[in-house]
Short mmCIF file of C-alpha atoms (C1' of nucleotides) in Angstrom, two decimals:
data_model
loop_
_atom_site.label_atom_id
_atom_site.label_comp_id
_atom_site.label_asym_id
_atom_site.label_seq_id
_atom_site.Cartn_x
_atom_site.Cartn_y
_atom_site.Cartn_z
CA UNK A 1 132.33 72.76 97.36
CA UNK A 2 134.28 72.39 94.14
CA UNK A 3 137.60 73.55 95.46
CA UNK A 4 139.52 73.05 92.20
CA UNK A 5 137.06 75.12 90.22
CA UNK A 6 137.30 77.96 92.75
CA UNK A 7 141.07 77.78 92.60
CA UNK A 8 141.26 78.36 88.82
CA UNK A 9 139.13 81.53 88.92
CA UNK A 10 141.05 84.75 88.38
CA UNK A 11 140.72 87.60 90.83
CA UNK A 12 141.94 91.15 91.11
CA UNK A 13 142.15 93.89 88.48
CA UNK A 14 140.79 93.17 85.03
CA UNK A 15 143.09 93.05 81.99
CA UNK A 16 142.25 94.86 78.77
CA UNK A 17 141.72 91.66 76.85
CA UNK A 18 139.38 90.36 79.56
CA UNK A 19 137.35 93.56 79.22
CA UNK A 20 137.17 93.16 75.45
CA UNK A 21 136.13 89.56 75.83
CA UNK A 22 133.44 90.45 78.33
CA UNK A 23 132.04 93.28 76.20
CA UNK A 24 131.91 90.93 73.23
CA UNK A 25 129.94 88.29 75.08
CA UNK A 26 127.59 90.67 76.83
CA UNK A 27 126.78 92.22 73.45
CA UNK A 28 126.17 88.74 72.14
CA UNK A 29 124.23 87.20 75.02
CA UNK A 30 122.79 90.16 76.91
CA UNK A 31 123.11 91.31 80.50
CA UNK A 32 121.93 88.15 82.25
CA UNK A 33 122.90 84.60 83.10
CA UNK A 34 126.26 85.82 84.30
CA UNK A 35 127.51 82.43 85.44
CA UNK A 36 126.93 80.78 82.09
CA UNK A 37 128.20 83.89 80.28
CA UNK A 38 131.41 83.62 82.31
CA UNK A 39 131.79 79.97 81.37
CA UNK A 40 130.95 80.37 77.68
CA UNK A 41 133.23 83.38 77.26
CA UNK A 42 136.20 81.44 78.53
CA UNK A 43 136.97 84.13 81.07
CA UNK A 44 138.41 82.64 84.21
CA UNK A 45 136.14 84.84 86.30
CA UNK A 46 133.04 84.19 88.36
CA UNK A 47 129.72 85.28 86.93
CA UNK A 48 129.44 87.68 89.79
CA UNK A 49 132.75 89.28 88.97
CA UNK A 50 131.74 89.62 85.31
CA UNK A 51 128.47 91.27 86.23
CA UNK A 52 130.20 93.71 88.55
CA UNK A 53 132.79 94.63 85.95
CA UNK A 54 130.09 95.27 83.38
CA UNK A 55 127.71 97.13 85.66
CA UNK A 56 130.35 99.34 87.27
CA UNK A 57 132.80 99.90 84.48
CA UNK A 58 132.17 98.56 80.99
CA UNK A 59 128.52 99.41 80.43
CA UNK A 60 128.46 102.08 77.68
CA UNK A 61 125.51 103.78 79.35
CA UNK A 62 127.74 104.85 82.22
CA UNK A 63 128.60 108.49 82.63
CA UNK A 64 132.24 109.35 83.02
CA UNK A 65 133.76 112.27 84.79
CA UNK A 66 133.14 114.05 88.06
CA UNK A 67 129.75 114.45 89.68
CA UNK A 68 127.92 117.63 88.74
CA UNK A 69 126.59 119.95 91.43
CA UNK A 70 123.09 118.80 90.59
CA UNK A 71 124.06 115.16 91.02
CA UNK A 72 125.78 115.97 94.28
CA UNK A 73 122.66 117.72 95.51
CA UNK A 74 120.48 114.75 94.59
CA UNK A 75 122.82 112.33 96.35
CA UNK A 76 122.76 114.40 99.51
CA UNK A 77 118.99 114.73 99.49
CA UNK A 78 118.28 111.09 98.76
CA UNK A 79 120.88 109.81 101.21
CA UNK A 80 119.31 111.95 103.91
CA UNK A 81 115.90 110.58 102.98
CA UNK A 82 116.67 106.91 102.37
CA UNK A 83 119.96 106.30 104.14
CA UNK A 84 122.51 104.04 102.46
CA UNK A 85 120.14 102.68 99.82
CA UNK A 86 122.74 103.19 97.12
CA UNK A 87 121.12 101.20 94.37
CA UNK A 88 117.84 103.02 94.97
CA UNK A 89 119.64 106.35 94.81
CA UNK A 90 121.51 105.23 91.69
CA UNK A 91 118.20 104.64 89.90
CA UNK A 92 117.55 108.35 90.19
CA UNK A 93 120.91 109.20 88.65
CA UNK A 94 121.11 107.74 85.16
CA UNK A 95 124.62 106.74 84.19
CA UNK A 96 125.85 106.49 87.76
CA UNK A 97 126.28 103.21 89.62
CA UNK A 98 125.50 102.37 93.21
CA UNK A 99 129.17 101.68 93.79
CA UNK A 100 130.16 105.05 92.39
CA UNK A 101 127.62 106.89 94.51
CA UNK A 102 128.56 104.93 97.59
CA UNK A 103 132.24 105.72 97.12
CA UNK A 104 131.48 109.33 96.33
CA UNK A 105 129.38 109.79 99.42
CA UNK A 106 131.89 108.08 101.66
CA UNK A 107 134.76 110.22 100.47
CA UNK A 108 132.95 113.54 100.20
CA UNK A 109 130.22 113.61 102.80
CA UNK A 110 130.74 111.02 105.50
CA UNK A 111 133.43 113.02 107.24
CA UNK A 112 131.11 115.98 107.49
CA UNK A 113 128.45 113.76 109.01
CA UNK A 114 130.93 112.18 111.43
CA UNK A 115 132.07 115.64 112.49
CA UNK A 116 128.47 116.67 113.12
CA UNK A 117 127.86 113.55 115.21
CA UNK A 118 130.98 114.31 117.20
CA UNK A 119 129.77 117.86 117.83
CA UNK A 120 126.52 116.37 119.10
CA UNK A 121 128.41 114.10 121.52
CA UNK A 122 130.37 117.08 122.84
CA UNK A 123 127.19 119.09 123.14
CA UNK A 124 125.47 116.28 125.07
CA UNK A 125 128.41 115.46 127.32
CA UNK A 126 127.68 115.75 131.03
CA UNK A 127 124.05 114.70 130.79
CA UNK A 128 122.63 111.77 132.72
CA UNK A 129 121.52 108.66 130.86
CA UNK A 130 117.87 109.69 131.23
CA UNK A 131 118.58 113.21 129.96
CA UNK A 132 120.45 111.82 126.98
CA UNK A 133 117.61 109.44 126.12
CA UNK A 134 115.14 112.27 126.42
CA UNK A 135 117.21 114.58 124.18
CA UNK A 136 117.75 111.81 121.68
CA UNK A 137 114.01 111.15 121.51
CA UNK A 138 113.28 114.86 121.07
CA UNK A 139 115.76 115.03 118.19
CA UNK A 140 114.20 112.00 116.53
CA UNK A 141 110.69 113.37 116.99
CA UNK A 142 111.72 116.73 115.51
CA UNK A 143 113.32 114.96 112.55
CA UNK A 144 110.19 112.90 111.92
CA UNK A 145 107.98 115.93 112.34
CA UNK A 146 109.96 117.98 109.84
CA UNK A 147 110.02 115.15 107.31
CA UNK A 148 106.35 114.34 107.62
CA UNK A 149 105.37 118.00 107.35
CA UNK A 150 107.57 118.38 104.29
CA UNK A 151 105.80 115.51 102.59
CA UNK A 152 102.32 116.34 103.76
CA UNK A 153 101.81 113.39 106.09
CA UNK A 154 99.86 113.32 109.24
CA UNK A 155 102.58 113.41 111.85
CA UNK A 156 100.30 112.26 114.68
CA UNK A 157 99.44 109.08 112.82
CA UNK A 158 103.06 108.22 112.27
CA UNK A 159 103.84 108.88 115.93
CA UNK A 160 100.90 106.69 116.91
CA UNK A 161 102.31 103.94 114.73
CA UNK A 162 105.69 104.34 116.32
CA UNK A 163 104.14 104.15 119.79
CA UNK A 164 102.20 101.00 118.96
CA UNK A 165 105.29 99.47 117.47
CA UNK A 166 107.20 100.21 120.69
CA UNK A 167 104.45 98.68 122.80
CA UNK A 168 104.39 95.47 120.82
CA UNK A 169 108.18 95.39 120.96
CA UNK A 170 107.97 95.70 124.75
CA UNK A 171 105.59 92.76 124.89
CA UNK A 172 107.87 90.63 122.78
CA UNK A 173 111.17 91.59 124.43
CA UNK A 174 109.82 92.19 127.91
CA UNK A 175 111.02 95.76 127.60
CA UNK A 176 114.67 94.75 127.69
CA UNK A 177 116.79 96.53 125.14
CA UNK A 178 113.72 97.56 123.23
CA UNK A 179 114.33 99.90 120.35
CA UNK A 180 112.72 102.70 122.34
CA UNK A 181 115.98 102.87 124.24
CA UNK A 182 118.07 103.31 121.17
CA UNK A 183 115.85 104.53 118.40
CA UNK A 184 117.04 101.66 116.23
CA UNK A 185 114.75 99.66 113.98
CA UNK A 186 116.12 96.27 113.08
CA UNK A 187 113.51 93.62 112.40
CA UNK A 188 112.61 92.74 108.81
CA UNK A 189 109.07 93.95 109.49
CA UNK A 190 110.29 97.33 110.63
CA UNK A 191 112.82 97.65 107.85
CA UNK A 192 110.20 96.82 105.31
CA UNK A 193 107.73 99.27 106.78
CA UNK A 194 110.31 102.03 106.93
CA UNK A 195 111.35 101.28 103.34
CA UNK A 196 107.75 101.37 102.32
CA UNK A 197 107.14 104.67 104.07
CA UNK A 198 110.18 106.19 102.41
CA UNK A 199 108.93 104.96 99.04
CA UNK A 200 105.62 106.68 99.61
CA UNK A 201 107.48 109.72 100.85
CA UNK A 202 109.30 109.95 97.53
CA UNK A 203 106.16 109.39 95.50
CA UNK A 204 104.35 111.98 97.55
CA UNK A 205 107.08 114.60 97.30
CA UNK A 206 107.30 113.98 93.57
CA UNK A 207 103.55 114.20 93.30
CA UNK A 208 103.74 117.48 95.21
CA UNK A 209 106.37 118.79 92.81
CA UNK A 210 104.14 117.92 89.86
CA UNK A 211 101.19 119.37 91.67
CA UNK A 212 103.08 122.61 92.26
CA UNK A 213 103.53 122.96 88.52
CA UNK A 214 99.92 122.34 87.65
CA UNK A 215 98.21 124.06 90.55
CA UNK A 216 99.19 126.47 93.27
CA UNK A 217 96.62 125.16 95.74
CA UNK A 218 98.02 122.73 98.29
CA UNK A 219 94.48 121.71 99.20
CA UNK A 220 94.41 119.64 96.05
CA UNK A 221 97.27 117.47 97.27
CA UNK A 222 96.35 113.95 98.26
CA UNK A 223 97.72 112.99 101.63
CA UNK A 224 98.73 109.44 100.78
CA UNK A 225 100.10 108.59 104.25
CA UNK A 226 96.93 109.60 106.10
CA UNK A 227 94.69 108.10 103.50
CA UNK A 228 96.33 104.72 103.72
CA UNK A 229 96.44 104.53 107.49
CA UNK A 230 92.86 105.71 107.85
CA UNK A 231 91.80 103.03 105.42
CA UNK A 232 93.78 100.35 107.16
CA UNK A 233 93.04 101.56 110.69
CA UNK A 234 94.80 98.85 112.52
CA UNK A 235 98.56 98.81 112.55
CA UNK A 236 98.83 95.06 113.20
CA UNK A 237 96.51 94.47 110.32
CA UNK A 238 98.55 96.84 108.25
CA UNK A 239 101.87 95.17 108.98
CA UNK A 240 100.35 91.76 108.45
CA UNK A 241 99.09 92.86 105.06
CA UNK A 242 102.64 93.64 104.00
CA UNK A 243 103.68 90.07 104.63
CA UNK A 244 100.68 88.17 103.42
"C1'" DA B 1 165.11 110.21 97.06
"C1'" DA B 2 162.60 107.84 100.69
"C1'" DT B 3 158.81 107.47 103.61
"C1'" DG B 4 154.37 107.87 105.62
"C1'" DG B 5 149.69 109.35 105.46
"C1'" DC B 6 145.70 110.12 103.05
"C1'" DC B 7 142.34 109.82 99.30
"C1'" DC B 8 139.99 107.46 95.83
"C1'" DC B 9 137.87 103.73 93.68
"C1'" DA B 10 137.75 99.02 91.68
"C1'" DA B 11 136.93 94.71 93.30
"C1'" DC B 12 135.60 91.47 96.65
"C1'" DC B 13 132.69 89.43 100.45
"C1'" DG B 14 128.71 87.81 102.70
"C1'" DC B 15 124.05 87.90 103.02
"C1'" DC B 16 119.52 87.53 101.33
"C1'" DG B 17 115.62 87.64 98.09
"C1'" DT B 18 114.18 85.88 93.63
"C1'" DT B 19 114.13 82.74 89.90
"C1'" DT B 20 114.66 78.37 87.88
"C1'" DC B 21 114.48 73.55 87.70
"C1'" DA C 1 107.00 72.43 97.14
"C1'" DG C 2 111.64 72.64 97.89
"C1'" DA C 3 116.46 72.85 96.71
"C1'" DA C 4 119.89 74.99 94.02
"C1'" DA C 5 121.45 78.59 91.27
"C1'" DC C 6 121.43 83.21 90.31
"C1'" DG C 7 121.44 88.11 90.95
"C1'" DG C 8 121.40 92.32 93.69
"C1'" DC C 9 122.70 94.82 97.57
"C1'" DG C 10 125.44 97.22 101.20
"C1'" DG C 11 129.71 96.94 103.57
"C1'" DT C 12 134.63 96.31 103.40
"C1'" DT C 13 139.27 95.84 101.62
"C1'" DG C 14 143.44 96.67 99.19
"C1'" DG C 15 146.32 98.93 96.07
"C1'" DG C 16 147.68 102.89 93.24
"C1'" DG C 17 148.46 107.75 93.09
"C1'" DC C 18 149.38 112.03 95.15
"C1'" DC C 19 151.31 115.09 98.47
"C1'" DA C 20 153.82 116.71 102.48
"C1'" DT C 21 157.71 116.01 105.27
#
DNA sequence: AATGGCCCCAACCGCCGTTTC
DNA sequence: AGAAACGGCGGTTGGGGCCAT
């Protein structure tokens, strides 16, 4: 570790002349190679810091001003669908950054969500562990069911996948602290699969929106989720294919 | 006027995947 | 092919501003 080099790097709020310098060099060299840009520009900042400053503040493509109602609606919808995938959400909101959206959501919506969770705890108080697990599962199943119906998926297939995933998890962990007890999905495989499913979900719902404009018949919609899983048939094979 | 609490947001941190050499 | 550098991401922190007391 080059301790001296680290020591000379500036941190904290950016000065006006640093901003001007950065804009000048990004215009000159483009939005890449941030480490070398930082060195060449003479800014005593890390490449990472330069990139962040540009992406979140100096980029002329950025929108200024408060979020519109439409933007707020999109953030709420996409956060509910994808969770805290801020950069992914930001791609759907031109001119807004992941940082901005993340901050906005935290300050405007998280409290509401926390309050709702608290209400749920109050509502569930007094139940046995088994009852709580059962209620939690029911809630999760209802959520999945609603989402899959909304996007035209075959709910049974997704539940089957979930079941198989639980079984294989049991085999690996010997059933101890399996995710079936908590409804939490942590492994890279599972994260990737859930990401992938949410991607399809978006594509499908967007396809449905387009479809709605061109035709009123829902029979014409292609059920991407069912189609894929029927083609693939085997879940293990399917998950393997994601990693091969 | 001083103080404390809260909100907002820019900036940083640590991790991890991708690219480059 | 593998190591190092780079870039992107989500989570967290810290400080400024505002407001109530």
